[in-house]
Amino acid sequence: MSFTIIQLLKKQSAASLRVFSRRNTLQHLSCRQFNKQSCINPGDGLTNEQKLIFETAKDFATNEMEPKMKLWDEEEIFPRDVLQNAAQLGFGAIYCKEDYGGTGLGRLDASIIFEALSTGCVSTTAYISIHNVCAWMIDTFGTKELREKHLPSLASMERFASYCLTEPGSGSDAASISTSAVRKGDKYILNGSKAFISGGGESDMYLVMCRTGDSGPKGISCVLVENGSPGLSFGAKEKKVGWNSQPTRAVIFEDCEVPVSNLIGKEGQGFNIAMDGLNGGRINIASCSLGAAHRSIELARDHVLVRKQFNRTLDSFQNVQFKLAEMATSLIASRLVVRHAAEALQNGAANKVTLCSSAKLFATESCSKICSDSLQLFGGYGYLKDYPVQQFWRDVRVHEILEGTNEMMRLLISRNLLST
């Protein structure tokens, strides 16, 4: 059975939606989300099927995520039930193969989904995107046994996965990681720690980049460590500016025993696997920024249409009109560069790394500014937690840091340009 699209039932709650064939869907349903020809219409350039995918994710975001976004942020709730409802729509393993429960969609489809979901909650969507990166790494590089064992539960989000690369002493210099994995018989013994791990302590498995060989990238391997493994523990939950619906903790290995059969790919292949995962992660996180920016523009637009100063609504002032025009143009440009990079990654283009880096750099910085400008248009109200625009602003700020800092994106882009 294909898990590539779901039935839209107007009178049925999003939580009870079920997956069914995309061909039947397209014969009966219209994409009402795209009837209005707004200049920031996310459906521009998409096929009818992609528009339907976006609408499905957007409906879920509106019904299941946005009403709870504020609560999840304030009380730091990890919404397992909502994540698993999202998985019922096929969002747990979006670009994994279908033989073990993956949805079988492409990178542009995934970008569309993450953009739509982020209009409801950036933090929760970002965790889904990381989970998807891990599922894809197992699907692409794991053995048949690992794929068979783990992918069905990852696709259903019965179990969650975290990506573990960064260490306390190794951030942008990823090839310098020191967490070690020494082989003893049929086990690896891991020692070291990972920092800033999304889902730390809550996820059920951790894809850990560790050193099995000499210094440098060729000495790094990728090992799957299941929660509950002997010698695995976690630090205290970090107190963060944003991304509060997902926990962040250090992941600690003290003579942690892991079966050799949990090796992803081959020994010495881990750095390349990690970088391949990050290419997709950069598209995913840029897509999350798009959703936040789009929703922030909508909120700002609605505000200036009713807010009055000097006996006039704010939308009648030219400086407000010009600011909205700049925000809209920036969003359109960001969306184009992200979707272009997603297609390049899907097609294995020779310049895919540079395009993913460019998309991440441009979209995360542009969309962060859009959220900031939206907050500014709200004035003092925008700085109150009663108004969601401040949460979008807080949640997207970290996108310029993770999945490779934007300084590293500039390095990768310039390196490509100067070497060709």
Short mmCIF file of C-alpha atoms in Angstrom, two decimals:
data_model
loop_
_atom_site.label_atom_id
_atom_site.label_comp_id
_atom_site.label_asym_id
_atom_site.label_seq_id
_atom_site.Cartn_x
_atom_site.Cartn_y
_atom_site.Cartn_z
CA MET A 1 0.00 0.00 0.00
CA SER A 2 1.31 3.47 -0.88
CA PHE A 3 1.65 5.97 1.96
CA THR A 4 2.17 8.98 -0.26
CA ILE A 5 -1.00 11.02 0.24
CA ILE A 6 -4.05 11.05 2.54
CA GLN A 7 -7.75 11.51 2.18
CA LEU A 8 -9.04 15.00 2.97
CA LEU A 9 -12.44 14.89 4.66
CA LYS A 10 -13.77 18.37 5.33
CA LYS A 11 -15.95 17.38 8.27
CA GLN A 12 -13.53 14.93 9.86
CA SER A 13 -10.87 15.91 12.39
CA ALA A 14 -7.26 15.83 11.22
CA ALA A 15 -6.39 13.24 13.86
CA SER A 16 -8.67 10.66 12.26
CA LEU A 17 -7.44 11.04 8.68
CA ARG A 18 -6.19 7.90 6.95
CA VAL A 19 -3.79 7.23 4.12
CA PHE A 20 -5.03 6.21 0.69
CA SER A 21 -4.05 6.21 -2.98
CA ARG A 22 -2.99 9.53 -4.46
CA ARG A 23 -4.69 8.77 -7.81
CA ASN A 24 -8.12 8.50 -6.23
CA THR A 25 -7.53 11.64 -4.20
CA LEU A 26 -6.77 13.84 -7.17
CA GLN A 27 -9.93 12.78 -8.97
CA HIS A 28 -12.22 14.01 -6.20
CA LEU A 29 -10.58 16.87 -4.31
CA SER A 30 -9.78 20.44 -5.22
CA CYS A 31 -6.95 22.47 -3.76
CA ARG A 32 -9.02 25.19 -2.12
CA GLN A 33 -5.91 26.49 -0.33
CA PHE A 34 -4.70 28.01 -3.60
CA ASN A 35 -7.81 29.70 -4.98
CA LYS A 36 -6.72 33.14 -3.79
CA GLN A 37 -3.95 34.52 -5.99
CA SER A 38 -1.86 36.12 -3.27
CA CYS A 39 1.65 37.13 -4.28
CA ILE A 40 2.99 34.86 -1.51
CA ASN A 41 0.85 31.89 -2.57
CA PRO A 42 2.90 28.79 -1.65
CA GLY A 43 1.21 26.85 -4.44
CA ASP A 44 2.84 28.84 -7.22
CA GLY A 45 4.84 26.52 -9.45
CA LEU A 46 3.56 23.33 -7.82
CA THR A 47 1.73 20.48 -9.52
CA ASN A 48 -1.84 19.71 -8.47
CA GLU A 49 -0.55 16.74 -6.50
CA GLN A 50 2.01 18.89 -4.68
CA LYS A 51 -0.65 21.47 -3.92
CA LEU A 52 -2.73 18.72 -2.36
CA ILE A 53 0.24 17.57 -0.29
CA PHE A 54 0.72 21.13 0.96
CA GLU A 55 -2.95 21.53 1.78
CA THR A 56 -2.96 18.25 3.70
CA ALA A 57 -0.02 19.35 5.83
CA LYS A 58 -1.41 22.87 6.23
CA ASP A 59 -4.78 21.57 7.44
CA PHE A 60 -2.98 19.40 9.98
CA ALA A 61 -0.89 22.37 11.14
CA THR A 62 -3.97 24.56 11.50
CA ASN A 63 -6.08 21.99 13.35
CA GLU A 64 -3.57 20.02 15.43
CA MET A 65 -0.54 22.24 15.95
CA GLU A 66 -1.28 25.96 15.91
CA PRO A 67 -3.90 25.84 18.72
CA LYS A 68 -1.32 24.13 21.00
CA MET A 69 1.84 25.93 19.90
CA LYS A 70 1.81 28.45 22.75
CA LEU A 71 1.19 25.79 25.43
CA TRP A 72 3.95 23.53 24.11
CA ASP A 73 6.36 26.44 24.18
CA GLU A 74 5.49 27.74 27.64
CA GLU A 75 5.32 24.35 29.36
CA GLU A 76 8.05 22.70 27.25
CA ILE A 77 5.78 19.83 26.20
CA PHE A 78 7.05 17.20 23.78
CA PRO A 79 3.82 16.34 21.90
CA ARG A 80 4.24 12.64 21.18
CA ASP A 81 0.58 12.15 20.33
CA VAL A 82 0.56 14.90 17.72
CA LEU A 83 3.80 13.63 16.20
CA GLN A 84 2.26 10.19 15.87
CA ASN A 85 -0.87 11.70 14.31
CA ALA A 86 1.41 13.39 11.78
CA ALA A 87 2.98 10.02 11.06
CA GLN A 88 -0.48 8.66 10.15
CA LEU A 89 -0.38 11.11 7.25
CA GLY A 90 2.97 9.73 6.08
CA PHE A 91 5.17 12.42 7.64
CA GLY A 92 7.40 10.09 9.70
CA ALA A 93 9.60 8.85 6.85
CA ILE A 94 8.74 11.16 3.97
CA TYR A 95 11.60 10.42 1.59
CA CYS A 96 12.28 6.83 2.64
CA LYS A 97 11.47 3.93 0.35
CA GLU A 98 8.07 2.30 0.70
CA ASP A 99 9.13 -1.31 1.32
CA TYR A 100 9.40 -0.79 5.10
CA GLY A 101 6.75 1.87 5.53
CA GLY A 102 8.37 4.96 4.07
CA THR A 103 6.22 7.45 2.19
CA GLY A 104 8.37 7.42 -0.95
CA LEU A 105 8.12 11.11 -1.75
CA GLY A 106 10.88 13.40 -3.01
CA ARG A 107 12.86 16.23 -1.44
CA LEU A 108 10.66 18.96 -2.89
CA ASP A 109 7.59 17.21 -1.47
CA ALA A 110 9.30 17.09 1.91
CA SER A 111 10.12 20.79 1.70
CA ILE A 112 6.49 21.57 0.94
CA ILE A 113 5.35 19.51 3.93
CA PHE A 114 7.80 21.10 6.38
CA GLU A 115 6.90 24.59 5.17
CA ALA A 116 3.21 23.89 5.70
CA LEU A 117 3.63 22.25 9.11
CA SER A 118 5.80 25.12 10.36
CA THR A 119 2.93 27.54 10.00
CA GLY A 120 1.46 25.67 12.99
CA CYS A 121 4.62 25.16 15.08
CA VAL A 122 8.21 25.61 13.96
CA SER A 123 9.76 23.77 16.90
CA THR A 124 7.67 20.63 16.51
CA THR A 125 8.13 20.59 12.74
CA ALA A 126 11.88 20.96 13.11
CA TYR A 127 11.96 17.84 15.27
CA ILE A 128 9.97 15.95 12.63
CA SER A 129 12.52 17.07 10.06
CA ILE A 130 15.44 15.77 12.15
CA HIS A 131 13.64 12.48 12.69
CA ASN A 132 13.22 12.22 8.92
CA VAL A 133 16.94 12.79 8.34
CA CYS A 134 17.72 9.89 10.67
CA ALA A 135 15.17 7.61 9.05
CA TRP A 136 16.65 8.40 5.63
CA MET A 137 20.18 7.64 6.84
CA ILE A 138 19.09 4.19 8.05
CA ASP A 139 17.07 3.61 4.87
CA THR A 140 19.94 4.63 2.58
CA PHE A 141 23.01 3.26 4.35
CA GLY A 142 21.69 0.67 6.82
CA THR A 143 21.69 -3.08 6.30
CA LYS A 144 18.53 -4.92 5.34
CA GLU A 145 18.28 -6.13 8.94
CA LEU A 146 18.51 -2.59 10.35
CA ARG A 147 16.00 -1.26 7.83
CA GLU A 148 13.57 -4.09 8.57
CA LYS A 149 13.95 -3.67 12.33
CA HIS A 150 13.72 0.11 12.63
CA LEU A 151 12.04 1.76 9.65
CA PRO A 152 8.46 0.63 10.29
CA SER A 153 8.47 2.08 13.82
CA LEU A 154 10.21 5.25 12.63
CA ALA A 155 7.67 5.73 9.84
CA SER A 156 4.81 5.40 12.35
CA MET A 157 6.71 7.49 14.90
CA GLU A 158 6.08 4.78 17.43
CA ARG A 159 9.80 5.33 17.99
CA PHE A 160 11.79 8.54 17.53
CA ALA A 161 15.33 9.15 16.33
CA SER A 162 17.99 11.81 16.99
CA TYR A 163 21.07 12.89 15.03
CA CYS A 164 24.28 13.07 17.07
CA LEU A 165 27.25 14.88 15.56
CA THR A 166 28.07 18.01 17.60
CA GLU A 167 30.28 17.69 20.69
CA PRO A 168 31.22 20.14 23.45
CA GLY A 169 34.57 20.73 21.76
CA SER A 170 33.55 20.08 18.15
CA GLY A 171 30.97 22.25 16.42
CA SER A 172 31.70 23.59 12.95
CA ASP A 173 34.91 21.53 12.88
CA ALA A 174 32.90 18.34 12.66
CA ALA A 175 35.82 16.19 11.52
CA SER A 176 37.53 16.73 14.88
CA ILE A 177 35.02 14.75 16.97
CA SER A 178 36.53 12.73 19.78
CA THR A 179 33.73 10.35 20.84
CA SER A 180 35.34 6.95 20.38
CA ALA A 181 34.01 3.53 19.45
CA VAL A 182 36.43 0.69 20.12
CA ARG A 183 35.52 -2.73 18.78
CA LYS A 184 35.64 -5.61 21.25
CA GLY A 185 34.36 -8.83 19.77
CA ASP A 186 30.84 -8.31 18.48
CA LYS A 187 30.38 -4.97 20.25
CA TYR A 188 31.55 -1.37 20.05
CA ILE A 189 32.41 0.35 23.31
CA LEU A 190 31.59 4.05 23.05
CA ASN A 191 33.05 6.80 25.23
CA GLY A 192 32.48 10.53 24.92
CA SER A 193 29.55 12.91 24.71
CA LYS A 194 27.40 14.80 22.23
CA ALA A 195 26.01 18.31 22.78
CA PHE A 196 22.79 20.11 21.83
CA ILE A 197 20.98 16.94 20.77
CA SER A 198 17.36 17.53 19.76
CA GLY A 199 15.20 14.85 21.35
CA GLY A 200 17.93 13.90 23.81
CA GLY A 201 16.44 11.65 26.50
CA GLU A 202 13.11 11.33 24.65
CA SER A 203 14.20 9.72 21.40
CA ASP A 204 14.39 5.95 21.18
CA MET A 205 17.53 5.75 19.04
CA TYR A 206 20.55 7.93 18.33
CA LEU A 207 22.61 7.98 15.14
CA VAL A 208 26.03 8.68 16.59
CA MET A 209 29.09 9.85 14.66
CA CYS A 210 32.07 8.37 16.49
CA ARG A 211 35.75 7.72 15.91
CA THR A 212 36.63 4.15 14.99
CA GLY A 213 39.89 5.02 13.26
CA ASP A 214 42.55 7.68 12.96
CA SER A 215 42.04 11.44 13.24
CA GLY A 216 40.22 13.27 10.47
CA PRO A 217 37.01 12.50 8.57
CA LYS A 218 38.06 9.05 7.33
CA GLY A 219 38.27 7.77 10.89
CA ILE A 220 34.59 8.48 11.65
CA SER A 221 31.81 5.90 11.58
CA CYS A 222 28.06 6.08 12.18
CA VAL A 223 26.57 3.78 14.84
CA LEU A 224 22.94 3.39 15.90
CA VAL A 225 22.61 3.47 19.70
CA GLU A 226 19.26 2.50 21.17
CA ASN A 227 17.93 4.18 24.28
CA GLY A 228 18.47 1.88 27.26
CA SER A 229 21.86 0.67 26.05
CA PRO A 230 24.29 0.01 28.92
CA GLY A 231 26.46 3.08 29.52
CA LEU A 232 24.11 5.57 27.80
CA SER A 233 22.91 8.56 29.82
CA PHE A 234 21.74 12.13 29.32
CA GLY A 235 22.49 15.59 30.67
CA ALA A 236 19.96 18.01 32.11
CA LYS A 237 17.40 19.48 29.74
CA GLU A 238 18.70 22.75 28.32
CA LYS A 239 16.73 25.98 28.84
CA LYS A 240 16.42 27.53 25.39
CA VAL A 241 15.22 30.75 23.80
CA GLY A 242 13.05 28.77 21.37
CA TRP A 243 12.44 25.25 20.09
CA ASN A 244 10.82 24.46 23.43
CA SER A 245 8.46 21.70 22.28
CA GLN A 246 11.47 19.42 21.80
CA PRO A 247 13.99 18.67 24.58
CA THR A 248 17.68 19.33 24.07
CA ARG A 249 20.21 17.44 26.17
CA ALA A 250 23.76 16.18 26.11
CA VAL A 251 24.03 12.51 25.18
CA ILE A 252 26.73 10.77 27.23
CA PHE A 253 28.54 7.49 26.56
CA GLU A 254 30.47 5.78 29.35
CA ASP A 255 31.66 2.37 28.19
CA CYS A 256 28.41 2.20 26.25
CA GLU A 257 27.94 -1.20 24.62
CA VAL A 258 26.50 -1.32 21.11
CA PRO A 259 26.29 -4.35 18.79
CA VAL A 260 28.64 -4.17 15.80
CA SER A 261 25.58 -4.98 13.69
CA ASN A 262 24.31 -1.46 14.49
CA LEU A 263 26.98 0.07 12.26
CA ILE A 264 25.38 2.28 9.59
CA GLY A 265 27.27 1.86 6.33
CA LYS A 266 30.91 0.89 6.66
CA GLU A 267 33.63 1.86 9.12
CA GLY A 268 35.14 5.15 8.04
CA GLN A 269 32.02 6.16 6.09
CA GLY A 270 30.37 8.03 8.95
CA PHE A 271 31.53 11.54 8.08
CA ASN A 272 30.19 11.26 4.54
CA ILE A 273 26.92 9.84 5.84
CA ALA A 274 26.64 12.71 8.29
CA MET A 275 27.28 15.29 5.57
CA ASP A 276 24.78 13.66 3.22
CA GLY A 277 22.22 13.83 5.99
CA LEU A 278 23.01 17.49 6.57
CA ASN A 279 22.39 18.39 2.93
CA GLY A 280 18.80 17.30 3.38
CA GLY A 281 18.68 18.79 6.86
CA ARG A 282 19.61 22.20 5.46
CA ILE A 283 16.74 22.08 2.98
CA ASN A 284 14.40 20.91 5.75
CA ILE A 285 15.31 23.66 8.20
CA ALA A 286 15.16 26.31 5.49
CA SER A 287 11.67 25.04 4.69
CA CYS A 288 10.70 25.42 8.35
CA SER A 289 11.84 29.03 8.10
CA LEU A 290 9.61 29.55 5.07
CA GLY A 291 6.54 28.44 7.00
CA ALA A 292 7.35 30.70 9.93
CA ALA A 293 7.89 33.69 7.64
CA HIS A 294 4.69 33.05 5.70
CA ARG A 295 2.58 32.85 8.84
CA SER A 296 4.29 35.92 10.32
CA ILE A 297 3.46 37.96 7.22
CA GLU A 298 -0.16 36.85 7.45
CA LEU A 299 -0.32 37.85 11.11
CA ALA A 300 1.31 41.22 10.43
CA ARG A 301 -1.01 41.88 7.48
CA ASP A 302 -4.10 41.13 9.55
CA HIS A 303 -2.82 43.39 12.33
CA VAL A 304 -2.09 46.45 10.19
CA LEU A 305 -5.52 46.19 8.55
CA VAL A 306 -7.24 46.87 11.90
CA ARG A 307 -4.70 48.67 14.09
CA LYS A 308 -5.20 52.45 14.05
CA GLN A 309 -2.85 55.32 14.74
CA PHE A 310 -3.45 58.97 13.87
CA ASN A 311 -7.06 58.03 13.00
CA ARG A 312 -5.91 55.74 10.18
CA THR A 313 -5.30 52.01 9.97
CA LEU A 314 -1.61 51.17 9.66
CA ASP A 315 -2.02 49.69 6.19
CA SER A 316 -2.71 53.18 4.83
CA PHE A 317 0.82 54.37 5.66
CA GLN A 318 3.29 54.04 2.80
CA ASN A 319 6.17 52.93 5.01
CA VAL A 320 4.05 49.98 6.22
CA GLN A 321 3.05 49.14 2.65
CA PHE A 322 6.68 49.21 1.52
CA LYS A 323 7.77 47.07 4.47
CA LEU A 324 5.15 44.43 3.65
CA ALA A 325 6.23 44.50 0.00
CA GLU A 326 9.85 43.89 1.00
CA MET A 327 8.84 41.03 3.30
CA ALA A 328 6.72 39.40 0.61
CA THR A 329 9.48 39.69 -1.99
CA SER A 330 12.00 38.19 0.41
CA LEU A 331 9.70 35.25 1.12
CA ILE A 332 9.09 34.61 -2.58
CA ALA A 333 12.83 34.65 -3.31
CA SER A 334 13.58 32.38 -0.35
CA ARG A 335 10.95 29.88 -1.44
CA LEU A 336 12.37 29.76 -4.96
CA VAL A 337 15.95 29.13 -3.85
CA VAL A 338 14.89 26.42 -1.37
CA ARG A 339 12.75 24.57 -3.89
CA HIS A 340 15.48 24.80 -6.53
CA ALA A 341 17.97 23.28 -4.09
CA ALA A 342 15.51 20.55 -3.09
CA GLU A 343 15.15 19.49 -6.71
CA ALA A 344 18.92 19.57 -7.18
CA LEU A 345 19.37 17.31 -4.16
CA GLN A 346 16.69 14.92 -5.39
CA ASN A 347 18.30 14.72 -8.82
CA GLY A 348 21.85 14.30 -7.50
CA ALA A 349 23.11 17.47 -9.19
CA ALA A 350 26.86 18.02 -9.13
CA ASN A 351 26.43 21.32 -7.28
CA LYS A 352 23.84 20.03 -4.79
CA VAL A 353 26.00 20.76 -1.73
CA THR A 354 26.50 24.38 -2.73
CA LEU A 355 22.85 24.87 -3.61
CA CYS A 356 21.70 23.35 -0.29
CA SER A 357 24.14 25.64 1.52
CA SER A 358 22.94 28.68 -0.43
CA ALA A 359 19.32 27.85 0.28
CA LYS A 360 19.97 27.42 3.97
CA LEU A 361 21.99 30.65 4.19
CA PHE A 362 19.60 32.83 2.23
CA ALA A 363 16.28 31.47 3.48
CA THR A 364 17.11 31.26 7.18
CA GLU A 365 18.50 34.79 7.33
CA SER A 366 15.79 36.28 5.12
CA CYS A 367 12.96 34.54 6.96
CA SER A 368 14.38 35.44 10.35
CA LYS A 369 14.29 39.09 9.29
CA ILE A 370 10.73 38.68 8.04
CA CYS A 371 9.69 37.39 11.46
CA SER A 372 11.52 40.28 13.14
CA ASP A 373 9.92 42.82 10.82
CA SER A 374 6.50 41.29 11.48
CA LEU A 375 7.06 41.69 15.20
CA GLN A 376 8.05 45.32 14.61
CA LEU A 377 4.79 46.00 12.80
CA PHE A 378 2.93 44.79 15.89
CA GLY A 379 4.76 47.34 18.02
CA GLY A 380 4.74 46.58 21.74
CA TYR A 381 2.05 43.94 21.28
CA GLY A 382 4.43 41.86 19.21
CA TYR A 383 6.75 41.51 22.19
CA LEU A 384 4.00 39.98 24.33
CA LYS A 385 3.71 36.21 24.53
CA ASP A 386 -0.03 36.52 23.94
CA TYR A 387 0.84 37.13 20.29
CA PRO A 388 2.35 34.23 18.30
CA VAL A 389 4.59 36.37 16.11
CA GLN A 390 7.22 36.51 18.88
CA GLN A 391 7.32 32.71 19.06
CA PHE A 392 7.98 32.41 15.33
CA TRP A 393 10.76 34.99 15.77
CA ARG A 394 12.32 33.06 18.67
CA ASP A 395 12.00 29.64 17.04
CA VAL A 396 13.62 30.56 13.72
CA ARG A 397 16.64 32.33 15.18
CA VAL A 398 18.48 29.06 15.81
CA HIS A 399 18.11 28.07 12.16
CA GLU A 400 21.09 30.29 11.37
CA ILE A 401 23.20 28.19 13.76
CA LEU A 402 22.24 24.53 13.42
CA GLU A 403 22.61 22.14 10.48
CA GLY A 404 25.90 23.96 9.89
CA THR A 405 26.25 27.60 10.90
CA ASN A 406 25.59 30.20 8.23
CA GLU A 407 29.26 31.14 8.45
CA MET A 408 30.08 27.59 7.34
CA MET A 409 27.52 27.93 4.54
CA ARG A 410 29.41 31.00 3.30
CA LEU A 411 32.64 29.01 3.44
CA LEU A 412 31.20 26.13 1.41
CA ILE A 413 29.70 28.46 -1.20
CA SER A 414 32.85 30.56 -1.62
CA ARG A 415 35.03 27.44 -1.77
CA ASN A 416 32.95 26.13 -4.67
CA LEU A 417 32.96 29.46 -6.47
CA LEU A 418 36.71 29.99 -6.17
CA SER A 419 37.58 26.45 -7.26
CA THR A 420 35.62 26.44 -10.53
#
